[in-house]
Coordinates of C-alpha atoms and ligand atoms in Angstrom, one line a residue:
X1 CA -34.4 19.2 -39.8
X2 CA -31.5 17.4 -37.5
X3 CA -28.7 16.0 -39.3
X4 CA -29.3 12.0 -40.1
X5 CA -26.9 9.3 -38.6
X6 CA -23.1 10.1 -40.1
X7 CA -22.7 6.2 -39.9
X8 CA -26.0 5.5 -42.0
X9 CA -25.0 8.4 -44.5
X10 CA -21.7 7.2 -45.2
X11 CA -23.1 4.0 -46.4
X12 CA -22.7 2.7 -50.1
X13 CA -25.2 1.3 -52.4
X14 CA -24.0 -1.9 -53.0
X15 CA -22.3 -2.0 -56.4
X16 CA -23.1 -5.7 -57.1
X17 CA -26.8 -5.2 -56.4
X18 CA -26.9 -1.6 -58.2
X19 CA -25.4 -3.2 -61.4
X20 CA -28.2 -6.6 -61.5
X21 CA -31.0 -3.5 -61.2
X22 CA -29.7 -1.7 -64.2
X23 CA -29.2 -4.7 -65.8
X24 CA -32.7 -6.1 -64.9
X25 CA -34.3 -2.7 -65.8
X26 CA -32.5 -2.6 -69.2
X27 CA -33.8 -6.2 -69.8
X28 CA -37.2 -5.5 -68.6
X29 CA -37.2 -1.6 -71.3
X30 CA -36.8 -5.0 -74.2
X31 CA -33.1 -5.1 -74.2
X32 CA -31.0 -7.9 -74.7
X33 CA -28.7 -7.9 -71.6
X34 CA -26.8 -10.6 -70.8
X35 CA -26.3 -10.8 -67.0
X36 CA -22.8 -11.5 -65.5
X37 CA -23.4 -9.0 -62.5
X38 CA -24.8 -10.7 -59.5
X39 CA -23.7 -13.8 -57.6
X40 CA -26.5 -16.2 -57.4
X41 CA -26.6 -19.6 -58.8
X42 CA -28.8 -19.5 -62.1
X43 CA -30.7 -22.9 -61.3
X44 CA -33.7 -23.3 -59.3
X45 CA -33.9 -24.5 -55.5
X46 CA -34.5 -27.8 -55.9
X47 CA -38.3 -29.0 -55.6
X48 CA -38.0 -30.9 -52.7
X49 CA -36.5 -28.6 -50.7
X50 CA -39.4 -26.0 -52.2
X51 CA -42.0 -28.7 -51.3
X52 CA -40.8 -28.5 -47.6
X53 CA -41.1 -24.4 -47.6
X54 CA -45.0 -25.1 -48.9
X55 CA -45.7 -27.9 -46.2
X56 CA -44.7 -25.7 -43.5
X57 CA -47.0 -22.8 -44.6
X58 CA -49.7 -25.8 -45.2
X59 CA -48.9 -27.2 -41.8
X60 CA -49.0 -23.9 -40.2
X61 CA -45.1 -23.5 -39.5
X62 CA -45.7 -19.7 -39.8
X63 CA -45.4 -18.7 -36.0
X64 CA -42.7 -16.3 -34.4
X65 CA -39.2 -19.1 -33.5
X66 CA -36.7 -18.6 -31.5
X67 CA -34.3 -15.6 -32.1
X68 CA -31.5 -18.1 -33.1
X69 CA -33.8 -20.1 -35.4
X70 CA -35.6 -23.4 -34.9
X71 CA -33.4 -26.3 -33.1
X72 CA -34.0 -28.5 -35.8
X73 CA -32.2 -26.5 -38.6
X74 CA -29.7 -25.7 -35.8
X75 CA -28.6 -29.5 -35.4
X76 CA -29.1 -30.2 -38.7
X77 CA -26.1 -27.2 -39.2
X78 CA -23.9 -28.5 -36.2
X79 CA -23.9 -32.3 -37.9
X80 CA -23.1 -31.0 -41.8
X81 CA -20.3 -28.8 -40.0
X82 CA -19.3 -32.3 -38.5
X83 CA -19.5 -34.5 -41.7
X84 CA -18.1 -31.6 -44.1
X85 CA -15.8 -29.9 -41.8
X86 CA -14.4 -32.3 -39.0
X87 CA -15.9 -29.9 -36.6
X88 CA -17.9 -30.3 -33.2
X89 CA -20.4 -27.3 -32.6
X90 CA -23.4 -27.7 -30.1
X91 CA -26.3 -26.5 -31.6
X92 CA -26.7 -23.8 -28.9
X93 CA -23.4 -22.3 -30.6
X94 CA -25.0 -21.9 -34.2
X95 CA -27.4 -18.5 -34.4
X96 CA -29.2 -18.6 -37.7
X97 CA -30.3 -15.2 -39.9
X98 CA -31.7 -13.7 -42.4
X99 CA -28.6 -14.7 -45.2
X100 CA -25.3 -14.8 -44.5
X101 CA -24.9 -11.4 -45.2
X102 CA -26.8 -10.2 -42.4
X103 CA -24.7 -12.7 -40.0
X104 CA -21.9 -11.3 -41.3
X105 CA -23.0 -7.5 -39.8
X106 CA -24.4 -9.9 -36.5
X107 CA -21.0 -10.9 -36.0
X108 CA -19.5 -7.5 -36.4
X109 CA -22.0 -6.5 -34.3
X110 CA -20.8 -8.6 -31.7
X111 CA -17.3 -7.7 -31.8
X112 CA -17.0 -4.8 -32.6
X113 CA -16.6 -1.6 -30.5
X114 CA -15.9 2.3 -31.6
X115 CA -12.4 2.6 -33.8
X116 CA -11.7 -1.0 -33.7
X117 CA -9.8 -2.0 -36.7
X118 CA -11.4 -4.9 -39.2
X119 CA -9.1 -6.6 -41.3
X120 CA -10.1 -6.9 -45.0
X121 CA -8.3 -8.8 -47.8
X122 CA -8.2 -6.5 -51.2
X123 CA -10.1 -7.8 -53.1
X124 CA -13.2 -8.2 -50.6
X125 CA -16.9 -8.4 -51.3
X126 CA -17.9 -5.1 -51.6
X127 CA -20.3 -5.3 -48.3
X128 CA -17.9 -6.5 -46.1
X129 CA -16.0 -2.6 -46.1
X130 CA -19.7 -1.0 -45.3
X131 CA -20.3 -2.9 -43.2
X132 CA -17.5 -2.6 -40.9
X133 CA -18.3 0.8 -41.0
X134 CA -21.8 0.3 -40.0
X135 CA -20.7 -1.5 -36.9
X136 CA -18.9 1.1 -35.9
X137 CA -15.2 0.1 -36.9
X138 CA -12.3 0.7 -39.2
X139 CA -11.7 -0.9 -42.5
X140 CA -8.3 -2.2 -42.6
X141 CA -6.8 -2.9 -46.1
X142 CA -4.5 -5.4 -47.0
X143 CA -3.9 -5.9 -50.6
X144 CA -3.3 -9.4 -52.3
X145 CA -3.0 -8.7 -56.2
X146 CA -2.9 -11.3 -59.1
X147 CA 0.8 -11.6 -58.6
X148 CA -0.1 -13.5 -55.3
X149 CA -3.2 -15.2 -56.7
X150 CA -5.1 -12.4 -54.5
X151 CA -4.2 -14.3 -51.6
X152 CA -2.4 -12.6 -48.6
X153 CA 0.4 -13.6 -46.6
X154 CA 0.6 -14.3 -42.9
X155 CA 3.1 -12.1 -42.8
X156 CA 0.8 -9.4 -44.6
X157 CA -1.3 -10.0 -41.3
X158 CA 1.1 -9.5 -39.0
X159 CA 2.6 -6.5 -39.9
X160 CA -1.0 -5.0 -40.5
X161 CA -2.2 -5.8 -36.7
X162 CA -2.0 -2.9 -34.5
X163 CA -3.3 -2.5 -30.9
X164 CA -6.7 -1.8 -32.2
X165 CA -7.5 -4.8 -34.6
X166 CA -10.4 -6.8 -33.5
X167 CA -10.7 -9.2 -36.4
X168 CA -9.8 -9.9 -39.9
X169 CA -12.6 -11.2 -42.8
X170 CA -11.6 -14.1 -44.4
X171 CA -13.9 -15.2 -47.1
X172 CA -12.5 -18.9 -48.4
X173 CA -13.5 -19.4 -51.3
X174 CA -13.4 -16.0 -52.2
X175 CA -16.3 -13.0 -53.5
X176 CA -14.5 -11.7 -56.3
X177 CA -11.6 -14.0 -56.9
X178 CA -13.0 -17.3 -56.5
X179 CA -9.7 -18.2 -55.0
X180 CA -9.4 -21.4 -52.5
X181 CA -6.5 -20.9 -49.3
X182 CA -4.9 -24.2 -48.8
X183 CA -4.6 -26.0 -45.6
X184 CA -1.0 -24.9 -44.8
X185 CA -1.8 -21.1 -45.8
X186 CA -4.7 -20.8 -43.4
X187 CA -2.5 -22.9 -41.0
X188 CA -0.1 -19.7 -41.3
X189 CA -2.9 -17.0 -41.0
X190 CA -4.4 -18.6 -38.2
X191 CA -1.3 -18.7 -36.0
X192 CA -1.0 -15.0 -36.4
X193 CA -4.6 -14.6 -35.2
X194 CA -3.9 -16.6 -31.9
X195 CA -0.5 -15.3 -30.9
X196 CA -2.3 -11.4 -31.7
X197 CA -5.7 -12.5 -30.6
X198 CA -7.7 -11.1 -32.9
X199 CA -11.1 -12.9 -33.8
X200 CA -11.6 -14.3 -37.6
X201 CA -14.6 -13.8 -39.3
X202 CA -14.5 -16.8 -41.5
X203 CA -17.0 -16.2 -44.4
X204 CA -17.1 -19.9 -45.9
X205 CA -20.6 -19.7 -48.1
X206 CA -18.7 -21.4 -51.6
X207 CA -17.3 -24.2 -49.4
X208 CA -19.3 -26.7 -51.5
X209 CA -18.1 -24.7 -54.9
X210 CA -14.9 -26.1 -54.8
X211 CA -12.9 -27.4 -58.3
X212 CA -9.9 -29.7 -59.7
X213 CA -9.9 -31.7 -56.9
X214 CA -9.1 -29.4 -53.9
X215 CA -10.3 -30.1 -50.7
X216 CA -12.2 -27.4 -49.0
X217 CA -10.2 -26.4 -45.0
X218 CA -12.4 -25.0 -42.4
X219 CA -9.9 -22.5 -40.7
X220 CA -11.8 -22.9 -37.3
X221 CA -10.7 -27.2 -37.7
X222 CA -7.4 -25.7 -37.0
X223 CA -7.2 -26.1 -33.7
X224 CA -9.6 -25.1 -30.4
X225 CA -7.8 -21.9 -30.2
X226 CA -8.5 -20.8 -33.5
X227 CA -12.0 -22.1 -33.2
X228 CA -13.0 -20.2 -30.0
X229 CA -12.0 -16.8 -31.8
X230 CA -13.6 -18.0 -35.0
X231 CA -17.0 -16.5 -36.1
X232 CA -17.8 -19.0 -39.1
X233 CA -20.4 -18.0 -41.2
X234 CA -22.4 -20.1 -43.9
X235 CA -26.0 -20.6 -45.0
X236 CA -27.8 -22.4 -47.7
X237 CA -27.6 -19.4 -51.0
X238 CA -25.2 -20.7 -52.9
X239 CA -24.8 -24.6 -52.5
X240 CA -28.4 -24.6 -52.6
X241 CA -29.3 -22.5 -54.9
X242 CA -31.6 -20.3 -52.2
X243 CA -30.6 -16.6 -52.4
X244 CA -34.2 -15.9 -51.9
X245 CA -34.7 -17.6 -48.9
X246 CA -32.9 -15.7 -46.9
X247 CA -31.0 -18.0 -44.3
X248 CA -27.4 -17.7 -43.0
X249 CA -25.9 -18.6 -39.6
X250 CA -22.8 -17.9 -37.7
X251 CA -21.5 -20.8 -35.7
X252 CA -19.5 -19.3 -32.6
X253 CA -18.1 -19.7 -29.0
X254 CA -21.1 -19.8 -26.7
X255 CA -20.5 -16.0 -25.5
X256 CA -21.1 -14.6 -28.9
X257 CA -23.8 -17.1 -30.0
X258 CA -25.8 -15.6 -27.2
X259 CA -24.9 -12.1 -27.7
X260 CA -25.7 -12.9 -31.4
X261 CA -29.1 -14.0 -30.6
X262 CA -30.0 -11.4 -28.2
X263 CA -29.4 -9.0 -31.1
X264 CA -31.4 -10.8 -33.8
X265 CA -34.2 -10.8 -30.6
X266 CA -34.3 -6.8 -31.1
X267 CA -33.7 -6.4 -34.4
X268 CA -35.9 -8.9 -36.7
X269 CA -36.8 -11.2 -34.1
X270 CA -35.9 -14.5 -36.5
X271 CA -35.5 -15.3 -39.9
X272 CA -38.7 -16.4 -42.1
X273 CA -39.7 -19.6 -40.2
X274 CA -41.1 -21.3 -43.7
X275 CA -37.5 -20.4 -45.2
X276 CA -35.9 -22.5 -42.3
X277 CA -37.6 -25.7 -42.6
X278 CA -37.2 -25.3 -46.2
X279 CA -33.5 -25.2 -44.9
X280 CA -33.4 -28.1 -43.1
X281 CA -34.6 -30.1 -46.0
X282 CA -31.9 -28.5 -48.2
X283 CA -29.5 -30.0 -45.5
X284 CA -31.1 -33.1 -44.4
X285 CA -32.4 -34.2 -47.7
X286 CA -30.7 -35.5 -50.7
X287 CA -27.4 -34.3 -51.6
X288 CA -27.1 -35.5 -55.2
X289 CA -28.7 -32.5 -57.2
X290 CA -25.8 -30.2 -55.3
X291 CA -22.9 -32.3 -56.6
X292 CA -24.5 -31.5 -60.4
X293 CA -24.8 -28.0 -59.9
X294 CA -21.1 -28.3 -58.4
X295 CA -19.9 -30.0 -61.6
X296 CA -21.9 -27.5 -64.0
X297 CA -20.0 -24.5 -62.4
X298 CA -16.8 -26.2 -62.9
X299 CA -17.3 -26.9 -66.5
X300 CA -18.5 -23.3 -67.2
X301 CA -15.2 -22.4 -65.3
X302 CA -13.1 -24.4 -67.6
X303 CA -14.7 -22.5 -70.5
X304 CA -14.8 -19.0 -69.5
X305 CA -10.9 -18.9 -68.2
X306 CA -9.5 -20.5 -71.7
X307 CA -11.8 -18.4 -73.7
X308 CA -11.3 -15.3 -71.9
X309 CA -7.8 -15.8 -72.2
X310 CA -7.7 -16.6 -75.5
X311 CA -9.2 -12.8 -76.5
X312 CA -6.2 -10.1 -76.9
X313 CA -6.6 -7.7 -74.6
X314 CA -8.0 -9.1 -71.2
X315 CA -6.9 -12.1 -69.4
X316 CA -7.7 -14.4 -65.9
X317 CA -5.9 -16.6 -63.6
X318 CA -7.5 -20.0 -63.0
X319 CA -9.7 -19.4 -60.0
X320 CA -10.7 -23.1 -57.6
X321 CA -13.6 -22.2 -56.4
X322 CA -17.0 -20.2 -56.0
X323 CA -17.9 -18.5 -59.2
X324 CA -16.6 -15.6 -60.3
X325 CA -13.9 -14.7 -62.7
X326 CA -11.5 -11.6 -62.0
X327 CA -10.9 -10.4 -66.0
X328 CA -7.6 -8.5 -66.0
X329 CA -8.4 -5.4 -68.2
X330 CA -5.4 -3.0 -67.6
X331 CA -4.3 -3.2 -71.3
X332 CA -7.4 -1.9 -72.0
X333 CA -7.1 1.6 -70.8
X334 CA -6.4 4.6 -72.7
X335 CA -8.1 2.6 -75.5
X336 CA -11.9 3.7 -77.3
X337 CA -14.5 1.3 -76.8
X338 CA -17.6 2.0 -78.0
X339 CA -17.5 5.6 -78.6
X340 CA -15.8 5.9 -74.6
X341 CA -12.4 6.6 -74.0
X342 CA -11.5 3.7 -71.1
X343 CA -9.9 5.2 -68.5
X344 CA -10.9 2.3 -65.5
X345 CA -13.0 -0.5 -65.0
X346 CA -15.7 1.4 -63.8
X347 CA -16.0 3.1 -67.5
X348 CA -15.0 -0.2 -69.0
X349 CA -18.1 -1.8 -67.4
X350 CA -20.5 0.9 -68.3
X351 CA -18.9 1.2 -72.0
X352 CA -19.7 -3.1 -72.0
X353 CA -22.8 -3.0 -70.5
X354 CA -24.1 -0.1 -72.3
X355 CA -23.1 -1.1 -76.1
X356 CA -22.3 -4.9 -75.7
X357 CA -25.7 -5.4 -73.5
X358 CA -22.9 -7.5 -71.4
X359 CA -23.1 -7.0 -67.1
X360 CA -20.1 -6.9 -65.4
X361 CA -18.9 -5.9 -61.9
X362 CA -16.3 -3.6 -61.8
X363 CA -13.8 -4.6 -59.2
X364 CA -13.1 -0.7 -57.7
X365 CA -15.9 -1.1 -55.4
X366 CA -13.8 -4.3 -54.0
X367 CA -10.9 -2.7 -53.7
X368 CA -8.9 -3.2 -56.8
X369 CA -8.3 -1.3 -59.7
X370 CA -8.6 -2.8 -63.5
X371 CA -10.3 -6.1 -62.8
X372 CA -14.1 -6.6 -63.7
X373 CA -15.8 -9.5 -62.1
X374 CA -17.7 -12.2 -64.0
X375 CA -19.7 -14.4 -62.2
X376 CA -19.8 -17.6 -64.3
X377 CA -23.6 -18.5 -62.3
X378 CA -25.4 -18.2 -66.2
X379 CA -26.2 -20.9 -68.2
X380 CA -23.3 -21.8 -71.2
X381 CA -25.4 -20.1 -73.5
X382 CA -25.0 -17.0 -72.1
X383 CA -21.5 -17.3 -71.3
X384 CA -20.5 -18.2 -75.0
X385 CA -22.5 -15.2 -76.3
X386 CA -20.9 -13.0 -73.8
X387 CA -17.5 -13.9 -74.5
X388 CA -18.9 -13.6 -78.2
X389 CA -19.9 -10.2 -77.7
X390 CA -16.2 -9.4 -75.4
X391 CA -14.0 -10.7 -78.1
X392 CA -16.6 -8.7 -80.7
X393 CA -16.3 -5.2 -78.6
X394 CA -12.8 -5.1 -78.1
X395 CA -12.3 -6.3 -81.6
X396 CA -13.7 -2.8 -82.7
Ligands
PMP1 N1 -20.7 -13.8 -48.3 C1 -20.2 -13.7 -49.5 C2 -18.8 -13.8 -49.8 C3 -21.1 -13.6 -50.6 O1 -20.6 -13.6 -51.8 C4 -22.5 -13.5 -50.3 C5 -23.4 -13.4 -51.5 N2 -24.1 -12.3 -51.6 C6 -22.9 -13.6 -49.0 C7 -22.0 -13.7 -48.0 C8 -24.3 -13.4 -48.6 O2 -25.1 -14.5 -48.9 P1 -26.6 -14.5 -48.5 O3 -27.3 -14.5 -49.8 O4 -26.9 -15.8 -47.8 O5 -26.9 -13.3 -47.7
LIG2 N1 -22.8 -12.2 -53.3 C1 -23.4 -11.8 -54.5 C2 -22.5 -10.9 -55.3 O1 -21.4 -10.5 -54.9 C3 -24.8 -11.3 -54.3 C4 -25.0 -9.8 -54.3 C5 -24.9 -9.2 -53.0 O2 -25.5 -9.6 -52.1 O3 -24.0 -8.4 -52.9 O4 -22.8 -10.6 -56.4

């Protein structure tokens, strides 16, 4: 038979899917896994916006809509980046998808052309590194370890941009680190991206999961130049609690919306119609039930960091936002656990996984070595036992 696509071979399971379906299928073969693997918010979408998925199949909202998505999700979008973000889209400018991962690859789509560079801060969220590659460009790696509160520098930036960078992926808050760039910091980043010109893909799903007071900076209210080379992405997964749904947008300078929604026209056509009224419920409707889930993730924060750095062996820095915890585990190897010499996180999150019945990321696949992720999106039940079980396993 001909050889498949190189580009489509080279791609990656994703590790922070592969890990929930192990987990899953050890749960579902009667084991007692505790899952700290995938990040999705543990509650449920809220019933109101639920009721407004049912009454559009009821009313028969199930028809083909526009590429971009229906106008009114699309002005609901361009007000709630008004009142959250300071910022003035047109609705025209906002393309919606299915999840913001899949506006993330729209918007490398859109940009990208055959060996252009993508700029990605280590660590990243594991899909962002495929799929760069899927679109046809070059991964770029800047690392930003715990020493720098996994933050890069402007001046990182700069000296990584060469005559073929395109873009760099910022993800504020951050997938793994759960890290927050302050206003003067994106300030810095976002000067370097004008004077270069380089577009920024500004992944900003945890906006809403923000902690001790911070508050959240779009980097595309910097200014109109930055905004005109900003791709912003966001959708409704994780401050709604809708990872199911399966809607994201990408608000954008007028030339890429459209080029952005001539794509989706070839490729899925639109995003489930029933999922974007649900959407524009989620947006338009009440607000409250988001601030509780907000304030639940922050108290699970406060209790996973001061345990988990109370346990000898592994420790965290505070993170501001989203919900993941990046466990520092490099004291751990050369050490047994569990019958298994530990030589990396990889083995460290099979050795947990497999004898503690604990799921954990391990943060290789991101692009750092000897941190495993936790995301804290479990009820405090399940966190205490599974700091139980960490302080029990390494207690061995
Ligand atoms: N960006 C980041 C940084 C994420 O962590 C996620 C969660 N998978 C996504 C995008 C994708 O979100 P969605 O479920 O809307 O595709
Ligand atoms: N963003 C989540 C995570 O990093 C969901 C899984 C995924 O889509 O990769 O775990």
């Amino acid at each position: 038979m001909k050889p498949v696509s190189k580009i489509a071979e080279a791609v990656r399971a994703s590790t922070t899917l592969a890990v929930d379906s192990l987990a899953k299928q050890m749960k579902a073969d009667g084991l007692d896994v505790i899952r700290f693997g995938t990040g999705e918010p543990d509650f449920k979408t809220p019933d109101n916006i639920s009721m407004a998925g049912i009454a559009a199949i009821c009313e028969g909202k199930t028809k083909y809509t526009p590429a971009a998505g229906i106008i009114p999700l699309r002005k609901a979008i361009a007000k709630q980046l008004k009142d959250d973000c300071g910022l003035d889209y047109d609705y025209t400018q906002i393309v919606i998808a299915s999840g913001a991962k899949h506006s993330v690859y729209i918007a490398l789509a859109a940009i990208t052309n055959p060996g252009d560079e993508i700029i990605l801060a280590a660590p990243f969220w594991v899909s962002y590194y495929e799929m760069v590659k899927m679109a046809g460009g070059t991964p770029v790696i800047i690392e930003a370890g715990e020493k720098q509160n996994f933050k890069i520098t402007a001046e990182q930036l700069e000296t990584a941009i060469t005559e073929n960078t395109k873009a760099i992926i910022l993800n504020n808050p951050s997938n793994p680190t759960g890290m927050i760039y302050n206003k003067e910091e994106l300030k810095a980043i976002a000067d370097v991206c004008v004077k270069n010109d380089i577009y920024i893909i500004a992944d900003e799903i945890y906006y809403k999961l923000v902690y001790d007071g911070i508050e959240f900076t779009s980097i595309a209210s910097l200014g109109e130049e930055v905004k005109e080379r900003t791709l912003l992405i966001n959708g409704v997964s994780k401050s709604y609690a809708m990872t199911g749904w399966r809607v994201g947008y990408c608000a954008a300078n007028k030339q890429l919306a459209k080029i952005m929604s001539n794509f989706l026209s070839h490729s899925t056509g639109a995003p489930s119609t029933i999922s974007q009224w649900a959407s524009v419920e989620a947006i338009n409707g009440p607000q409250e039930g988001i601030e509780e889930m907000r304030k639940a993730f922050e108290e699970r924060r406060n209790y996973i960091v001061e345990r988990m750095n109370s346990i000898p062996g592994v420790s965290c820095i505070v993170p501001n936002g989203a919900f993941y915890v990046m466990m520092n585990m490099e004291k751990l190897v050369g050490r047994t656990l569990g019958g298994k010499l530990i030589e990396n996180d990889d083995d460290f999150a099979v050795a947990f996984l497999e004898k503690a019945l604990v799921a954990t990321v391990p943060c290789s696949g991101f692009g750092i070595k000897n941190f495993v992720r936790w995301s804290y999106a479990s009820s405090m039940e399940n966190i205490k036992e599974g700091l139980d079980r960490l302080e029990k396993f390494l207690a061995e």
